[in-house]
Amino acid sequence: MIPASFDYTCPKTVAEAVSLLGQNPEAKILAGGHSLIPMMRFRMATPAMLVDINQLEGLSYIKEEGDWLEIGAMTRESELDRSELVRKSYSLLADTTRVIADPLVRNLATVGGNIAHADPANDHPATMLAYGAEVTATGPDGERSIPIGDFFLDAFTTSLSHDEILTAIRIPRAVEKSGGAYFKLERKVGDYATVAVAAQLVLNGDGKIASAGIGLTNVGLTPIKATAAEEALTGKVLDDASIKEAARLASEVAEPIEDQRGSEEYKRHLVRTFTSRALRKAQERAEGGGV
Amino acid sequence: MLYLDIVRSPYAHAKIKNINIEEALATPGVVSVVTGKDLDAHGLASMPTLMSDKQMVLPIDKVKYQAQEVAAVVATSRYAAADGVEAVEVDYEPLPVVVDPFKALEDGATKVRDDKDSNLIWHWETGDKDATDKVFDEADIVVEQSMYIPRIHVVSIETCGCVASFEPIEGKLTLYMTTQAPHAIRTVLALVAGHVGLSEEKIRVIAPDIGGGFGGKVPIYPGYIIAVAVSFLTGKPVKWIEDRSENLQADSFARDYHIKAALSAKKDGTLTAIKIKTVADHGYTDAAANPSKFPAGLFHICTGSYDFKQAHVEVDGVYTNKPPGGIAYRCSFRVTEAVHCLERMTDIMAHELDIDPAELRMKNFIRPEQFPYSSVLGWEYDSGDYEKALRKAMEMIEYDKLREEQKEKRARGELMGIGISSFTEVVGAGPSKDYDILGLKMFDSAEIRVHPTGKVMARFGTKSQGQGHETTYAQIIAEELGIPPEHIQIEEGDTDTAPYGLGTYASRSTPVAGAAGALAARKIHDKAKKIAAHLLEASEEDLEWEQGKFFVKGSPDRSKTIQEIAFAAYTNHPQGRSGHLLRPTQLDLSFRLLHLCRRHRPGHGRSQDPPFRRRGRLRCSHQPDDRRGADPWRSHDGDGARASRRDLL
Amino acid sequence: MSTHSITLKVNGEEHTREVEARLLLVHLIREELELTGTHIGCDTTSCGACTILLNGRPVKSCTMFAVQASGAEIASVEGLATNGNLHPIQEGFTEKHGLQCGYCTPGMMMTTVALLKDNPNPNEEDIRWGVAD
C-alpha cells in the first residue's frame, strides 16, 4: 500500500497550476486527496506529478450571489456541513454532504474533488444534476461555465480538458417553496452508495410542481439525470400516482449492474423506493414542513 | 533494519514458469529477492501445518490460491520493498481452478494437490450410523435442511506482522510478532527450522500488545518464516508487516462449512435423533488451527443442550484453490457451525410441528437431574439447569407479550420475528482426552512471584489481544491472596520470561490459565499460612483468614497481613520454608593477587620486552577455618588456590 | 521523484525533515518522528486508527502526504498528556474501559478531543455522528 514515486508541485495561483498541468500531461490534480491517494496506494493511479491545489487562494467559499449559490471547489465537505446557509436553504445539498464518507474524510474531502473525480458512486454529482448546477472550469484561456448535464462523460471522465481546473460549482439560488432531499443506502458508514437518489422540487403558488430535478447515484457509468421522471412531474401535483410514475420512470433510466452490493433488480427497486421517499421529503420541505 | 514486502499471485491456480528478479534487484534500496527455490536450498520452502499437512512458504512450481506468496523482496525501506515488488515479473501459466468443494469431490475434478490422490483430505464420522438410521425410520416426523456457513476473514484492526532479529554471535533469534500463542509458535518454529540450528532455546518470541486476534493470529503465515529466514541469512533484523489487502485476502479464514442436516422427532415434540453431513472447504492445505483430536474440531457438540439418544455426524474435508485456514473465530473450533445447525433445525422442527420454539426446546433440554451427563457423541456435561435459564430469559424479555405483539402485527400484515437459541459451548481447551497439539496435549500455566513488600508479578502462558487479562488475572490473584489488584502486575507474551502455555483463543484463557493462576495463588496462600503461624507463634489450625490477613481464632488483634507475611518470607520464615532461597550465612569476601614476575637476564642491565608477564592469578576466599575442609567447591591448582563457599540453607 | 524540505510542528515541537514526495504523513509521524502512538489499521482511509489533528481538525494521516503538512500544526496522541498528567479524555477512556485491544484508541481519542472542542456537551447522537457517521 505504498504509492509509486512522483513529483510534487504546490502552485500558489490558479494560473500557475493550469500552466503546470499544461506542461505535464501525466500530472494529476491533488485536492482533498481522499479518492486519489487511496488509488495511488493501491497503485491503480500512478501519476508522474501531483499538482496540489490546496494552497491556492480564494477557492474556498459558500456564498449567494445573483441567481446562484456559489461554492468554491476547495470547500471542504465539513464546511458545507457546518454552513448555516446550506442547512437553512439548500436541504438537498445538506443531506448529501452529511452522508459522504465519514466526518474525518469530510474534514479534507472537497466538493470540487467529489464532482471532478466523476466516480458514479460519488454523491455530489447526482445532487448537482438534480439542482441543475453549473461547473466553472478555469484553463489557459480563462474561465468557462459547463452545465452539469454536459459534465459527466463516462466513469471517471469529464468534459474538463487536462489543463482545466474545476474552480467553482454554482447551484440555482433557493427560491420560495423549494426543497430537496437525498436518500442513500450504504452497507455501512463510509461506504459508497448501493443506490442513492437526489430530488429537488420547486412548487408553484397553487402547489403544483414548477420544476423537478432527480439525480441517481451509482446505478450506471455516470450519475444519471432522470429526465423523463422530471418531465412527468412538471405541472402536476405530487400525489401517490405522480410519485409512483416518477419512481417508475427513474428506475427505468437507471442502468445498475449486479455486484457485491446487490442485484440489478434490487437496485432498481431501491431507485423506485428512494425516488418516492426523496420526492415526498422534498415536497414537505418545499412546503416549509421540515428541514 | 531490512524490510520485507511480498509478491502475491493474481491467479488461484497457476504454474510459475519464470520469476524475473533483475529489474527488482536494480530497484534502488532493494537488497535481495527471495523465491521458493532460494528457501528450498535451506529446506524452508514448505512447513508442516498443525493438522500434519504441508503448507508452502514460497512455491517452487505452482501457486494454489489467489494472493498466495510468490516471492519476497528485501529492501532497506518499506517503500523500496514495495517498489521492488512492482518490479518482479512472474510468468504464470494459468491452470483450471476449483473453488467449489462439491465440484472438487467430483470424478475428474481438477486436482488441487499434486502430492495427493484426490481433493478429499479426510473423511471423519462419529456416532452410531445404523442406530441413528433406525431411529429416523421409526420417527413420526423428519425435517431436513441444507445450510452454508460462509467463509469469513476475521480482520483484526492490527494486521499481522513481525520483526525477526537473528543475532549471529549468540545464535539466537528474537521474534517480535503479533501472535496469540507465543510459546506454541516457538515450538513450531523450532520444528520447522531446527535443522538450520534454530532450536527452541535459541528462539525468543515476544508478542507485545497486539491489536485484536480473533483466531487469525494463531497460525504461522509464510511472511513470518520468510522474515526469519532472511534475518537468519543476513544477520540483520527484518520487518514484515502485512497490509490490509494482504490480510483480507490471504490470512486464515473461519467457517466455510456446507452442512446438510436431518432431525427426527415424535409427534409430541420429543427430538429423537440428528444426522449431519458436512463438506468442509479447507482451501489448498489443511492448516486448521485446531488443537483437538478430531479433524472437524468440536463439531460433534452438535447435540447441544438437548437430550438426544442417537446422532451421527460425517464431515469431509476438501481441498480447493483457496487460502488455508480454519480458525476459532468467536467461539471454539467449529462449535458455532454446530450450534447454528442444531438451533436452525430445532426451529424448523418447531415450525413443522406447530409447537412454540421455546416449548420445543424446553421439552428436550437435558434435565438437571441428568447431570453429570454424557452426550451420545461423547461429551461430558458437568452441570446445568437449561430450562430454568430459558424461563428466566423469557421472563426478562416478556416472551408472552412479544408473541401477542407478533400476532397483532402479523394480522396487520407487518412482519416481526422472535429468535431463540441455546448454546452449549465447549470452552477451556482442553482436557487431553479430547485435545492435542503437536503432542503437547493442552494446558496452560501461571507463575506468581510475591515481592518482599507484598506486590506481585504474575506471568502466564496466554496472550491477551484486548480481552483484558491484566484485569481478570489480577482480580483472580487478588481474590485468592487478598492483595489489591493494582499491586499485581500481569505479564504475558515473552517466551523467555513467561511460563509455557498454549496461548489465547477459543475462550480458553480464563478457564485454563486463570485457573492455573488461582491454583498457584492457593499454594502461596498455604505457604503464607505457615509463615503466619510461625510469626504469630500459633498453630496453623488456629489461624483464620479474612481477605488480606491471617489472625488467631478468637484474637483478631493477633494478625499478620499478607504484606507482612511476604516480607517475612524473605526475612523471617520458619526453618525449611524458604523454597529454593539461597541464604548465605556470611559475606563472600575474596581478594585477588596479580602475581607479577619481572625477569632479568643475567648480566643484562635492562628488562626484557615485554617487561611484564602475567604469571598467574591467585584467588582466595576468606573462610572460617572450621568449615574449610568440608567445602566441596574448593579446588587448588598450580597457579594458586580457588575456593568459594556456598551455603545452602 | 521529488524530495522536499518540510517543517511542521508536532505536539508543539518543530521538526524539519527532507522527505520524498510520496511519504505518507502517517509514516513521517511513526517512522521519522518515532511517534508510534498513531496506528495504521486499514491502509485505505476507512478505519481512523491513524487519526491526528491537523491544525485542530481530525484527519486520517494515512491519506495525506507528509509534504502537504509542511507548515501545519499536528497533534498526535503523544501530545495529549501534559507534565505527566493524562488528558481528561485519556482519563475518561481509562475509567470507563473505553477500549479493548487499544489499537484504534489513539484515533478515537484524537477524534473525541476534536468533537468536544466543537461541542462540549454532545448527546449520544452527536457522539455517534461525530465519531463515525
Coordinates of N, CA, C and O in Angstrom, one line a residue, chain C residues 1 5-7 12 14 17 21 32 36 50 69 71 76 111 129-130:
Chain C
M1 N 10.7 12.0 -9.3 CA 10.6 11.8 -7.9 C 11.2 12.9 -7.2 O 12.5 13.0 -7.1
S5 N 12.1 19.7 1.5 CA 12.4 20.0 2.9 C 11.1 20.6 3.5 O 10.5 21.5 3.0
I6 N 10.6 19.9 4.5 CA 9.4 20.3 5.2 C 9.6 20.7 6.6 O 10.5 20.0 7.3
T7 N 8.9 21.6 7.1 CA 8.9 21.9 8.5 C 7.5 21.9 9.1 O 6.6 22.5 8.5
G12 N 3.6 20.6 19.4 CA 4.2 21.8 19.8 C 5.7 21.9 19.5 O 6.4 22.9 19.7
E14 N 8.9 21.7 16.8 CA 9.1 21.9 15.4 C 10.1 20.9 14.9 O 11.1 20.6 15.5
R17 N 12.4 18.1 8.1 CA 12.9 16.8 7.5 C 12.9 16.9 6.0 O 12.2 17.7 5.4
A21 N 8.4 13.0 -1.9 CA 7.1 13.5 -2.1 C 6.0 12.5 -1.7 O 5.0 12.8 -1.2
E32 N 9.7 8.5 11.0 CA 10.7 9.5 11.0 C 10.7 10.2 12.4 O 11.8 10.5 13.0
T36 N 4.9 6.5 17.6 CA 4.3 5.4 17.2 C 2.9 5.1 17.8 O 2.3 4.1 17.6
C50 N -5.4 6.0 12.5 CA -4.3 6.9 12.2 C -4.7 8.4 12.4 O -3.9 9.3 12.0
A69 N 1.8 18.6 4.7 CA 1.6 19.0 6.0 C 2.7 20.1 6.4 O 2.7 20.5 7.5
G71 N 4.4 23.2 7.3 CA 3.8 24.4 7.8 C 2.6 24.2 8.7 O 2.1 25.2 9.4
S76 N -0.7 14.6 17.9 CA -0.9 13.2 17.9 C -1.2 12.8 19.4 O -1.1 13.6 20.3
T111 N -10.1 12.0 17.9 CA -11.4 12.4 17.3 C -12.3 13.0 18.4 O -13.0 14.0 18.2
W129 N -22.5 10.6 15.5 CA -22.2 11.3 14.3 C -20.8 11.8 14.2 O -20.1 11.7 13.2
G130 N -20.3 12.4 15.4 CA -19.0 13.0 15.4 C -17.9 12.0 15.2 O -16.9 12.3 14.7

